[in-house]
PDB file of C-alpha atoms in Angstrom:
ATOM      1  CA  UNK A  27     -16.549  10.425  25.629  1.00 36.00           C
ATOM      2  CA  UNK A  28     -14.719   9.395  22.503  1.00 40.00           C
ATOM      3  CA  UNK A  29     -15.364  11.479  19.421  1.00 43.00           C
ATOM      4  CA  UNK A  30     -17.905  10.025  16.931  1.00 48.00           C
ATOM      5  CA  UNK A  31     -16.222   9.385  13.495  1.00 59.00           C
ATOM      6  CA  UNK A  32     -17.887  11.209  10.667  1.00 69.00           C
ATOM      7  CA  UNK A  33     -18.242   9.241   7.472  1.00 84.00           C
ATOM      8  CA  UNK A  34     -18.425  10.510   3.894  1.00 92.00           C
ATOM      9  CA  UNK A  35     -21.779  10.580   2.180  1.00 96.00           C
ATOM     10  CA  UNK A  36     -22.205   7.794  -0.427  1.00 97.00           C
ATOM     11  CA  UNK A  37     -24.777   6.366  -2.743  1.00 98.00           C
ATOM     12  CA  UNK A  38     -25.551   2.822  -3.807  1.00 98.00           C
ATOM     13  CA  UNK A  39     -26.654   2.457  -7.416  1.00 97.00           C
ATOM     14  CA  UNK A  40     -26.676   0.014 -10.248  1.00 97.00           C
ATOM     15  CA  UNK A  41     -25.084  -0.026 -13.681  1.00 98.00           C
ATOM     16  CA  UNK A  42     -26.382  -2.027 -16.547  1.00 98.00           C
ATOM     17  CA  UNK A  43     -23.820  -4.502 -17.986  1.00 98.00           C
ATOM     18  CA  UNK A  44     -24.035  -7.599 -20.153  1.00 97.00           C
ATOM     19  CA  UNK A  45     -25.940 -10.125 -17.996  1.00 98.00           C
ATOM     20  CA  UNK A  46     -27.593  -7.871 -15.485  1.00 98.00           C
ATOM     21  CA  UNK A  47     -27.138  -4.924 -13.192  1.00 98.00           C
ATOM     22  CA  UNK A  48     -23.831  -4.294 -11.449  1.00 98.00           C
ATOM     23  CA  UNK A  49     -24.026  -2.943  -7.898  1.00 98.00           C
ATOM     24  CA  UNK A  50     -21.801   0.129  -7.292  1.00 98.00           C
ATOM     25  CA  UNK A  51     -20.928   2.100  -4.119  1.00 98.00           C
ATOM     26  CA  UNK A  52     -19.985   5.726  -5.028  1.00 98.00           C
ATOM     27  CA  UNK A  53     -18.645   8.420  -2.858  1.00 98.00           C
ATOM     28  CA  UNK A  54     -19.287  11.730  -4.733  1.00 98.00           C
ATOM     29  CA  UNK A  55     -16.503  14.211  -5.063  1.00 97.00           C
ATOM     30  CA  UNK A  56     -15.891  17.854  -5.735  1.00 96.00           C
ATOM     31  CA  UNK A  57     -15.632  19.095  -9.339  1.00 95.00           C
ATOM     32  CA  UNK A  58     -12.071  18.875 -10.595  1.00 95.00           C
ATOM     33  CA  UNK A  59     -10.811  16.708  -7.795  1.00 97.00           C
ATOM     34  CA  UNK A  60     -10.674  13.608  -9.970  1.00 98.00           C
ATOM     35  CA  UNK A  61     -12.076  10.075  -9.857  1.00 98.00           C
ATOM     36  CA  UNK A  62     -10.776   6.829  -8.395  1.00 98.00           C
ATOM     37  CA  UNK A  63     -12.230   3.653  -9.867  1.00 99.00           C
ATOM     38  CA  UNK A  64     -11.464   0.893  -7.242  1.00 99.00           C
ATOM     39  CA  UNK A  65     -11.599  -2.863  -7.969  1.00 99.00           C
ATOM     40  CA  UNK A  66     -11.742  -5.522  -5.176  1.00 98.00           C
ATOM     41  CA  UNK A  67     -10.266  -8.980  -4.960  1.00 98.00           C
ATOM     42  CA  UNK A  68     -11.428 -12.431  -5.993  1.00 97.00           C
ATOM     43  CA  UNK A  69     -13.774 -13.232  -3.003  1.00 97.00           C
ATOM     44  CA  UNK A  70     -14.446  -9.590  -1.885  1.00 98.00           C
ATOM     45  CA  UNK A  71     -16.797  -6.722  -2.667  1.00 98.00           C
ATOM     46  CA  UNK A  72     -16.611  -3.003  -3.328  1.00 98.00           C
ATOM     47  CA  UNK A  73     -16.898  -2.011   0.338  1.00 98.00           C
ATOM     48  CA  UNK A  74     -13.278  -3.227   0.761  1.00 98.00           C
ATOM     49  CA  UNK A  75     -12.426   0.308  -0.428  1.00 98.00           C
ATOM     50  CA  UNK A  76     -14.378   2.153   2.285  1.00 98.00           C
ATOM     51  CA  UNK A  77     -11.419   3.161   4.410  1.00 98.00           C
ATOM     52  CA  UNK A  78      -9.446   4.265   1.391  1.00 98.00           C
ATOM     53  CA  UNK A  79     -12.468   6.393   0.251  1.00 98.00           C
ATOM     54  CA  UNK A  80     -12.710   7.904   3.761  1.00 97.00           C
ATOM     55  CA  UNK A  81      -9.072   9.147   3.319  1.00 97.00           C
ATOM     56  CA  UNK A  82      -9.888  10.845  -0.002  1.00 98.00           C
ATOM     57  CA  UNK A  83     -12.435  13.512   0.950  1.00 95.00           C
ATOM     58  CA  UNK A  84     -13.431  15.476  -2.093  1.00 96.00           C
ATOM     59  CA  UNK A  85     -12.324  12.751  -4.513  1.00 98.00           C
ATOM     60  CA  UNK A  86     -14.992  10.807  -6.379  1.00 98.00           C
ATOM     61  CA  UNK A  87     -14.546   7.117  -5.506  1.00 98.00           C
ATOM     62  CA  UNK A  88     -16.397   4.484  -7.441  1.00 98.00           C
ATOM     63  CA  UNK A  89     -16.274   0.906  -6.215  1.00 99.00           C
ATOM     64  CA  UNK A  90     -18.353  -1.790  -7.940  1.00 99.00           C
ATOM     65  CA  UNK A  91     -19.147  -5.203  -6.673  1.00 98.00           C
ATOM     66  CA  UNK A  92     -17.710  -7.327  -9.534  1.00 98.00           C
ATOM     67  CA  UNK A  93     -20.117  -9.750 -11.196  1.00 98.00           C
ATOM     68  CA  UNK A  94     -20.689 -12.859  -9.056  1.00 98.00           C
ATOM     69  CA  UNK A  95     -19.933 -11.087  -5.726  1.00 98.00           C
ATOM     70  CA  UNK A  96     -21.720  -8.996  -3.188  1.00 98.00           C
ATOM     71  CA  UNK A  97     -24.851  -7.337  -4.519  1.00 98.00           C
ATOM     72  CA  UNK A  98     -23.764  -8.176  -8.065  1.00 98.00           C
ATOM     73  CA  UNK A  99     -24.014 -11.924  -7.267  1.00 98.00           C
ATOM     74  CA  UNK A 100     -26.846 -12.544  -9.816  1.00 97.00           C
ATOM     75  CA  UNK A 101     -25.174 -10.880 -12.812  1.00 98.00           C
ATOM     76  CA  UNK A 102     -24.987 -13.619 -15.385  1.00 97.00           C
ATOM     77  CA  UNK A 103     -22.154 -14.625 -17.656  1.00 95.00           C
ATOM     78  CA  UNK A 104     -18.721 -16.124 -17.476  1.00 94.00           C
ATOM     79  CA  UNK A 105     -16.207 -14.202 -15.313  1.00 98.00           C
ATOM     80  CA  UNK A 106     -12.817 -13.288 -16.688  1.00 98.00           C
ATOM     81  CA  UNK A 107     -10.519 -10.342 -16.316  1.00 98.00           C
ATOM     82  CA  UNK A 108     -11.554  -9.120 -19.750  1.00 98.00           C
ATOM     83  CA  UNK A 109     -15.187  -9.328 -18.850  1.00 98.00           C
ATOM     84  CA  UNK A 110     -14.565  -7.283 -15.702  1.00 98.00           C
ATOM     85  CA  UNK A 111     -12.597  -4.742 -17.730  1.00 98.00           C
ATOM     86  CA  UNK A 112     -15.602  -4.309 -19.994  1.00 98.00           C
ATOM     87  CA  UNK A 113     -17.803  -3.892 -16.906  1.00 98.00           C
ATOM     88  CA  UNK A 114     -15.413  -1.104 -15.664  1.00 98.00           C
ATOM     89  CA  UNK A 115     -15.811   0.709 -18.960  1.00 98.00           C
ATOM     90  CA  UNK A 116     -19.575   0.552 -18.568  1.00 98.00           C
ATOM     91  CA  UNK A 117     -19.263   1.960 -15.063  1.00 98.00           C
ATOM     92  CA  UNK A 118     -17.245   4.914 -16.197  1.00 98.00           C
ATOM     93  CA  UNK A 119     -19.634   5.597 -19.021  1.00 98.00           C
ATOM     94  CA  UNK A 120     -22.572   5.401 -16.651  1.00 98.00           C
ATOM     95  CA  UNK A 121     -21.126   8.112 -14.463  1.00 98.00           C
ATOM     96  CA  UNK A 122     -19.833  10.260 -17.251  1.00 98.00           C
ATOM     97  CA  UNK A 123     -16.121   9.865 -16.295  1.00 98.00           C
ATOM     98  CA  UNK A 124     -13.822  10.209 -19.227  1.00 98.00           C
ATOM     99  CA  UNK A 125     -10.638   9.337 -17.338  1.00 98.00           C
ATOM    100  CA  UNK A 126      -9.856   7.977 -13.868  1.00 98.00           C
ATOM    101  CA  UNK A 127      -7.130   6.596 -11.725  1.00 98.00           C
ATOM    102  CA  UNK A 128      -7.725   2.811 -11.575  1.00 99.00           C
ATOM    103  CA  UNK A 129      -6.781   0.898  -8.421  1.00 99.00           C
ATOM    104  CA  UNK A 130      -7.030  -2.881  -8.024  1.00 98.00           C
ATOM    105  CA  UNK A 131      -6.471  -4.975  -4.919  1.00 98.00           C
ATOM    106  CA  UNK A 132      -5.332  -8.568  -5.307  1.00 98.00           C
ATOM    107  CA  UNK A 133      -7.253 -10.058  -8.278  1.00 98.00           C
ATOM    108  CA  UNK A 134      -8.382  -6.549  -8.882  1.00 98.00           C
ATOM    109  CA  UNK A 135      -4.826  -5.788  -9.857  1.00 98.00           C
ATOM    110  CA  UNK A 136      -5.074  -8.237 -12.717  1.00 98.00           C
ATOM    111  CA  UNK A 137      -8.358  -6.766 -13.706  1.00 98.00           C
ATOM    112  CA  UNK A 138      -6.766  -3.245 -13.695  1.00 98.00           C
ATOM    113  CA  UNK A 139      -3.832  -4.415 -15.846  1.00 98.00           C
ATOM    114  CA  UNK A 140      -6.145  -5.968 -18.427  1.00 98.00           C
ATOM    115  CA  UNK A 141      -8.414  -2.845 -18.376  1.00 98.00           C
ATOM    116  CA  UNK A 142      -5.446  -0.506 -18.659  1.00 98.00           C
ATOM    117  CA  UNK A 143      -4.110  -2.444 -21.653  1.00 97.00           C
ATOM    118  CA  UNK A 144      -7.555  -2.644 -23.311  1.00 97.00           C
ATOM    119  CA  UNK A 145      -8.605   1.011 -22.672  1.00 98.00           C
ATOM    120  CA  UNK A 146      -5.454   3.070 -22.023  1.00 98.00           C
ATOM    121  CA  UNK A 147      -7.247   6.320 -22.848  1.00 98.00           C
ATOM    122  CA  UNK A 148      -9.669   5.916 -19.907  1.00 98.00           C
ATOM    123  CA  UNK A 149      -7.046   5.614 -17.167  1.00 98.00           C
ATOM    124  CA  UNK A 150      -4.411   8.103 -16.176  1.00 98.00           C
ATOM    125  CA  UNK A 151      -2.580   5.724 -13.848  1.00 98.00           C
ATOM    126  CA  UNK A 152      -2.919   2.171 -12.452  1.00 98.00           C
ATOM    127  CA  UNK A 153      -2.323   1.466  -8.696  1.00 99.00           C
ATOM    128  CA  UNK A 154      -1.817  -2.274  -8.164  1.00 98.00           C
ATOM    129  CA  UNK A 155      -2.320  -3.048  -4.483  1.00 98.00           C
ATOM    130  CA  UNK A 156      -0.760  -6.494  -3.729  1.00 98.00           C
ATOM    131  CA  UNK A 157      -1.869  -7.834  -7.086  1.00 98.00           C
ATOM    132  CA  UNK A 158      -1.381  -7.801 -10.869  1.00 98.00           C
ATOM    133  CA  UNK A 159       1.951  -9.727 -10.955  1.00 98.00           C
ATOM    134  CA  UNK A 160       1.245 -13.335 -11.842  1.00 94.00           C
ATOM    135  CA  UNK A 161       2.532 -16.673 -10.617  1.00 82.00           C
ATOM    136  CA  UNK A 162       2.738 -19.717 -12.952  1.00 76.00           C
ATOM    137  CA  UNK A 163       0.442 -22.562 -11.986  1.00 82.00           C
ATOM    138  CA  UNK A 164       1.178 -26.142 -13.236  1.00 81.00           C
ATOM    139  CA  UNK A 165      -1.345 -27.012 -15.991  1.00 80.00           C
ATOM    140  CA  UNK A 166      -2.454 -30.157 -14.117  1.00 83.00           C
ATOM    141  CA  UNK A 167      -3.006 -28.332 -10.845  1.00 87.00           C
ATOM    142  CA  UNK A 168      -6.585 -28.432  -9.441  1.00 89.00           C
ATOM    143  CA  UNK A 169      -7.852 -24.850  -9.217  1.00 88.00           C
ATOM    144  CA  UNK A 170      -9.847 -25.522  -6.103  1.00 87.00           C
ATOM    145  CA  UNK A 171      -6.724 -26.945  -4.378  1.00 89.00           C
ATOM    146  CA  UNK A 172      -4.708 -23.899  -5.430  1.00 88.00           C
ATOM    147  CA  UNK A 173      -7.422 -21.515  -4.103  1.00 87.00           C
ATOM    148  CA  UNK A 174      -7.654 -23.332  -0.835  1.00 86.00           C
ATOM    149  CA  UNK A 175      -3.920 -23.177  -0.371  1.00 86.00           C
ATOM    150  CA  UNK A 176      -3.622 -19.532  -1.288  1.00 86.00           C
ATOM    151  CA  UNK A 177      -6.751 -17.790   0.040  1.00 85.00           C
ATOM    152  CA  UNK A 178      -7.700 -20.430   2.687  1.00 86.00           C
ATOM    153  CA  UNK A 179     -10.771 -19.148   4.676  1.00 87.00           C
ATOM    154  CA  UNK A 180     -11.923 -17.014   1.760  1.00 88.00           C
ATOM    155  CA  UNK A 181     -12.434 -20.245  -0.159  1.00 90.00           C
ATOM    156  CA  UNK A 182     -13.777 -22.249   2.770  1.00 92.00           C
ATOM    157  CA  UNK A 183     -16.616 -19.746   3.360  1.00 95.00           C
ATOM    158  CA  UNK A 184     -18.138 -20.775   0.041  1.00 94.00           C
ATOM    159  CA  UNK A 185     -18.859 -24.255   1.517  1.00 93.00           C
ATOM    160  CA  UNK A 186     -20.344 -23.003   4.802  1.00 97.00           C
ATOM    161  CA  UNK A 187     -23.538 -21.589   6.225  1.00 97.00           C
ATOM    162  CA  UNK A 188     -23.774 -19.265   9.130  1.00 98.00           C
ATOM    163  CA  UNK A 189     -26.448 -18.977  11.842  1.00 98.00           C
ATOM    164  CA  UNK A 190     -26.439 -15.163  11.790  1.00 97.00           C
ATOM    165  CA  UNK A 191     -24.303 -12.149  10.880  1.00 97.00           C
ATOM    166  CA  UNK A 192     -22.472 -12.343  14.223  1.00 97.00           C
ATOM    167  CA  UNK A 193     -21.382 -15.905  13.361  1.00 98.00           C
ATOM    168  CA  UNK A 194     -19.963 -14.689  10.061  1.00 98.00           C
ATOM    169  CA  UNK A 195     -18.135 -11.872  11.723  1.00 98.00           C
ATOM    170  CA  UNK A 196     -16.710 -14.310  14.333  1.00 97.00           C
ATOM    171  CA  UNK A 197     -15.494 -16.551  11.362  1.00 96.00           C
ATOM    172  CA  UNK A 198     -13.431 -13.649  10.088  1.00 97.00           C
ATOM    173  CA  UNK A 199     -12.416 -12.427  13.439  1.00 96.00           C
ATOM    174  CA  UNK A 200     -10.591 -15.777  13.852  1.00 95.00           C
ATOM    175  CA  UNK A 201      -8.634 -15.183  10.616  1.00 95.00           C
ATOM    176  CA  UNK A 202      -4.970 -14.340  11.386  1.00 95.00           C
ATOM    177  CA  UNK A 203      -4.941 -11.524   8.974  1.00 96.00           C
ATOM    178  CA  UNK A 204      -8.097  -9.947  10.423  1.00 97.00           C
ATOM    179  CA  UNK A 205      -6.797  -9.811  14.022  1.00 92.00           C
ATOM    180  CA  UNK A 206      -6.844  -5.970  14.111  1.00 92.00           C
ATOM    181  CA  UNK A 207      -9.588  -5.309  11.551  1.00 97.00           C
ATOM    182  CA  UNK A 208     -12.592  -4.094  13.448  1.00 95.00           C
ATOM    183  CA  UNK A 209     -15.210  -1.332  13.289  1.00 96.00           C
ATOM    184  CA  UNK A 210     -18.468  -0.545  11.542  1.00 96.00           C
ATOM    185  CA  UNK A 211     -16.903  -0.151   8.139  1.00 96.00           C
ATOM    186  CA  UNK A 212     -15.352  -3.684   8.320  1.00 97.00           C
ATOM    187  CA  UNK A 213     -18.673  -5.055   9.589  1.00 98.00           C
ATOM    188  CA  UNK A 214     -20.536  -3.437   6.656  1.00 98.00           C
ATOM    189  CA  UNK A 215     -17.964  -4.930   4.281  1.00 98.00           C
ATOM    190  CA  UNK A 216     -18.564  -8.462   5.769  1.00 98.00           C
ATOM    191  CA  UNK A 217     -22.376  -8.016   5.780  1.00 98.00           C
ATOM    192  CA  UNK A 218     -22.310  -7.197   2.050  1.00 98.00           C
ATOM    193  CA  UNK A 219     -20.833 -10.660   1.503  1.00 98.00           C
ATOM    194  CA  UNK A 220     -23.815 -12.395   2.965  1.00 98.00           C
ATOM    195  CA  UNK A 221     -27.005 -13.689   1.232  1.00 97.00           C
ATOM    196  CA  UNK A 222     -29.883 -15.926   2.126  1.00 97.00           C
ATOM    197  CA  UNK A 223     -31.748 -15.902   5.492  1.00 96.00           C
ATOM    198  CA  UNK A 224     -30.797 -16.914   9.007  1.00 95.00           C
ATOM    199  CA  UNK A 225     -29.985 -19.530  10.199  1.00 96.00           C
ATOM    200  CA  UNK A 226     -28.587 -20.409   6.765  1.00 96.00           C
ATOM    201  CA  UNK A 227     -26.753 -17.383   5.666  1.00 98.00           C
ATOM    202  CA  UNK A 228     -23.894 -17.937   3.145  1.00 97.00           C
ATOM    203  CA  UNK A 229     -21.336 -16.002   1.246  1.00 98.00           C
ATOM    204  CA  UNK A 230     -22.684 -13.898  -1.631  1.00 98.00           C
ATOM    205  CA  UNK A 231     -19.674 -14.917  -3.735  1.00 98.00           C
ATOM    206  CA  UNK A 232     -20.782 -17.282  -6.444  1.00 97.00           C
ATOM    207  CA  UNK A 233     -18.432 -20.261  -6.429  1.00 94.00           C
ATOM    208  CA  UNK A 234     -18.495 -20.615 -10.220  1.00 96.00           C
ATOM    209  CA  UNK A 235     -17.392 -17.043 -10.582  1.00 97.00           C
ATOM    210  CA  UNK A 236     -14.517 -17.533  -8.240  1.00 96.00           C
ATOM    211  CA  UNK A 237     -13.306 -20.587 -10.094  1.00 95.00           C
ATOM    212  CA  UNK A 238     -13.764 -19.006 -13.547  1.00 97.00           C
ATOM    213  CA  UNK A 239     -11.746 -15.954 -12.545  1.00 97.00           C
ATOM    214  CA  UNK A 240      -9.039 -18.045 -10.901  1.00 95.00           C
ATOM    215  CA  UNK A 241      -8.657 -20.071 -14.082  1.00 94.00           C
ATOM    216  CA  UNK A 242      -8.245 -16.889 -16.057  1.00 96.00           C
ATOM    217  CA  UNK A 243      -5.988 -15.108 -13.537  1.00 95.00           C
ATOM    218  CA  UNK A 244      -3.731 -18.112 -13.001  1.00 93.00           C
ATOM    219  CA  UNK A 245      -3.600 -19.750 -16.382  1.00 92.00           C
ATOM    220  CA  UNK A 246      -4.272 -17.143 -19.142  1.00 94.00           C
ATOM    221  CA  UNK A 247      -0.953 -15.965 -20.640  1.00 95.00           C
ATOM    222  CA  UNK A 248      -2.557 -12.780 -21.848  1.00 96.00           C
ATOM    223  CA  UNK A 249      -3.518 -11.914 -18.240  1.00 97.00           C
ATOM    224  CA  UNK A 250       0.045 -12.760 -17.050  1.00 96.00           C
ATOM    225  CA  UNK A 251       1.501 -10.529 -19.770  1.00 97.00           C
ATOM    226  CA  UNK A 252      -0.776  -7.497 -19.142  1.00 98.00           C
ATOM    227  CA  UNK A 253       1.377  -5.929 -16.353  1.00 98.00           C
ATOM    228  CA  UNK A 254       4.347  -6.054 -18.589  1.00 98.00           C
ATOM    229  CA  UNK A 255       2.627  -4.481 -21.594  1.00 97.00           C
ATOM    230  CA  UNK A 256       1.124  -1.304 -20.060  1.00 98.00           C
ATOM    231  CA  UNK A 257       1.191   1.969 -21.893  1.00 97.00           C
ATOM    232  CA  UNK A 258      -0.167   3.963 -18.924  1.00 98.00           C
ATOM    233  CA  UNK A 259       1.819   4.836 -15.754  1.00 98.00           C
ATOM    234  CA  UNK A 260       1.565   2.239 -13.038  1.00 98.00           C
ATOM    235  CA  UNK A 261       2.783   1.551  -9.570  1.00 98.00           C
ATOM    236  CA  UNK A 262       2.833  -1.682  -7.547  1.00 98.00           C
ATOM    237  CA  UNK A 263       2.242  -1.482  -3.703  1.00 98.00           C
ATOM    238  CA  UNK A 264       3.206  -4.710  -2.122  1.00 98.00           C
ATOM    239  CA  UNK A 265       2.405  -5.644   1.428  1.00 98.00           C
ATOM    240  CA  UNK A 266       5.017  -6.899   3.941  1.00 98.00           C
ATOM    241  CA  UNK A 267       2.881  -9.801   5.198  1.00 97.00           C
ATOM    242  CA  UNK A 268       0.758 -12.481   3.462  1.00 96.00           C
ATOM    243  CA  UNK A 269      -2.886 -13.517   3.092  1.00 95.00           C
ATOM    244  CA  UNK A 270      -2.848 -15.324   6.440  1.00 94.00           C
ATOM    245  CA  UNK A 271      -0.471 -12.782   7.993  1.00 96.00           C
ATOM    246  CA  UNK A 272       2.653 -14.746   7.114  1.00 96.00           C
ATOM    247  CA  UNK A 273       5.837 -12.754   7.713  1.00 97.00           C
ATOM    248  CA  UNK A 274       6.606 -12.866   3.990  1.00 96.00           C
ATOM    249  CA  UNK A 275       3.931 -11.373   1.783  1.00 96.00           C
ATOM    250  CA  UNK A 276       2.262 -12.549  -1.390  1.00 95.00           C
ATOM    251  CA  UNK A 277       5.180 -10.975  -3.212  1.00 96.00           C
ATOM    252  CA  UNK A 278       8.556 -11.646  -1.626  1.00 94.00           C
ATOM    253  CA  UNK A 279      11.141  -8.923  -2.139  1.00 95.00           C
ATOM    254  CA  UNK A 280      13.235 -11.200  -4.372  1.00 95.00           C
ATOM    255  CA  UNK A 281      10.205 -11.896  -6.593  1.00 94.00           C
ATOM    256  CA  UNK A 282       9.376  -8.179  -6.965  1.00 96.00           C
ATOM    257  CA  UNK A 283      12.973  -7.378  -7.917  1.00 95.00           C
ATOM    258  CA  UNK A 284      13.205 -10.243 -10.352  1.00 95.00           C
ATOM    259  CA  UNK A 285       9.913  -9.374 -12.073  1.00 96.00           C
ATOM    260  CA  UNK A 286      11.496  -6.874 -14.471  1.00 97.00           C
ATOM    261  CA  UNK A 287       8.739  -4.372 -13.565  1.00 98.00           C
ATOM    262  CA  UNK A 288      11.147  -1.624 -12.489  1.00 97.00           C
ATOM    263  CA  UNK A 289      12.934  -1.751 -15.823  1.00 97.00           C
ATOM    264  CA  UNK A 290       9.503  -1.610 -17.559  1.00 97.00           C
ATOM    265  CA  UNK A 291       8.625   1.600 -15.827  1.00 97.00           C
ATOM    266  CA  UNK A 292       6.351   0.310 -13.078  1.00 98.00           C
ATOM    267  CA  UNK A 293       7.115   2.087  -9.761  1.00 98.00           C
ATOM    268  CA  UNK A 294       7.560  -0.328  -6.889  1.00 98.00           C
ATOM    269  CA  UNK A 295       6.552   0.596  -3.373  1.00 98.00           C
ATOM    270  CA  UNK A 296       6.982  -1.681  -0.270  1.00 98.00           C
ATOM    271  CA  UNK A 297       4.218  -1.153   2.358  1.00 98.00           C
ATOM    272  CA  UNK A 298       5.544  -2.263   5.796  1.00 98.00           C
ATOM    273  CA  UNK A 299       3.385  -3.256   8.717  1.00 98.00           C
ATOM    274  CA  UNK A 300       0.464  -4.513   6.757  1.00 98.00           C
ATOM    275  CA  UNK A 301      -0.772  -7.847   5.360  1.00 98.00           C
ATOM    276  CA  UNK A 302      -2.644  -8.619   2.180  1.00 98.00           C
ATOM    277  CA  UNK A 303      -5.983  -7.622   3.639  1.00 98.00           C
ATOM    278  CA  UNK A 304      -5.074  -4.732   6.065  1.00 98.00           C
ATOM    279  CA  UNK A 305      -3.303  -2.937   3.214  1.00 98.00           C
ATOM    280  CA  UNK A 306      -6.772  -1.733   2.187  1.00 98.00           C
ATOM    281  CA  UNK A 307      -9.040  -2.750   5.129  1.00 98.00           C
ATOM    282  CA  UNK A 308      -6.854  -1.330   7.855  1.00 98.00           C
ATOM    283  CA  UNK A 309      -6.593   2.297   8.707  1.00 97.00           C
ATOM    284  CA  UNK A 310      -2.774   2.471   8.283  1.00 98.00           C
ATOM    285  CA  UNK A 311      -2.806   0.526   4.928  1.00 98.00           C
ATOM    286  CA  UNK A 312      -5.733   2.654   3.666  1.00 98.00           C
ATOM    287  CA  UNK A 313      -3.853   5.792   4.502  1.00 98.00           C
ATOM    288  CA  UNK A 314      -0.880   4.737   2.440  1.00 98.00           C
ATOM    289  CA  UNK A 315      -2.951   3.634  -0.513  1.00 98.00           C
ATOM    290  CA  UNK A 316      -4.902   6.866  -0.393  1.00 98.00           C
ATOM    291  CA  UNK A 317      -1.594   8.842  -0.448  1.00 98.00           C
ATOM    292  CA  UNK A 318      -0.577   7.084  -3.647  1.00 98.00           C
ATOM    293  CA  UNK A 319      -4.032   7.774  -5.157  1.00 98.00           C
ATOM    294  CA  UNK A 320      -3.628  11.514  -4.339  1.00 98.00           C
ATOM    295  CA  UNK A 321      -0.185  11.489  -6.017  1.00 98.00           C
ATOM    296  CA  UNK A 322      -1.636   9.830  -9.142  1.00 98.00           C
ATOM    297  CA  UNK A 323      -4.530  12.343  -9.270  1.00 98.00           C
ATOM    298  CA  UNK A 324      -2.123  15.235  -8.924  1.00 97.00           C
ATOM    299  CA  UNK A 325       0.075  13.900 -11.695  1.00 96.00           C
ATOM    300  CA  UNK A 326      -2.979  13.496 -13.920  1.00 93.00           C
ATOM    301  CA  UNK A 327      -3.990  17.074 -13.389  1.00 85.00           C
ATOM    302  CA  UNK A 328      -0.490  18.496 -14.117  1.00 78.00           C
ATOM    303  CA  UNK A 329      -0.138  19.735 -17.647  1.00 66.00           C
ATOM    304  CA  UNK A 330       2.458  18.002 -19.766  1.00 56.00           C
ATOM    305  CA  UNK A 331       5.840  19.703 -19.178  1.00 53.00           C
ATOM    306  CA  UNK A 332       4.437  21.487 -16.160  1.00 49.00           C
TER     307      UNK A 332
END
């Protein structure tokens, strides 16, 4: 018989923020092992970081559902990168964490850059996972059209209802980037994105929150500039393949090299064999990301000049 996988213990709790109570998944760690604060993407939830957390036994991992998503769906207020950054500070304060490694996937990378610029003393390093480096969008472009073009099914789900959880899982199983993403942890991640009752389940992502964040992420020059104005160490991990498993990822090699990030001190790391989703949701991608987290935590614990 195959061995049963053992999972880390975790706790689900809430943190008071402006507008309500933010849902947080936390994997406790050992004293002195450090803390990872992990931020998900635009239409995702905190359980996107489960497989990364499983690779970081002993490290405290804190992964909130951003306002307007998952179990934080009902938290009121406009969504922007700055508002999410304020929420992250509240999360750190709630758990008594003075300083953490901050990782952000996709839109979470933009949140991480804004948070790192606003509160540099709270973060020892930023790990930007296929996110944080902006693309200009024409001022007359329709945000919904842009979102449909870029994230595709993750946007279509907002307009759909599902008969049951199995139907929602099947919707994602047909997604080209999810072909190899299976298992109870992926199922739990998908289930956290459901609200309502059968046969009319729907995504827990609030459509207005998605649009507000997209406007801020894609059109706010301060958000674009954040990755270029960091005063804390940072690294960008960019996936080989794209959001729908296209052979060229969200960040083409030429785009990364032309960004100027290397000259600005941001370490650049290509992650082969993964797409935009599997870089965190897949076992191989999660292992790579976790390795970078361990390096960042080790660097943070090394005395200056040591």
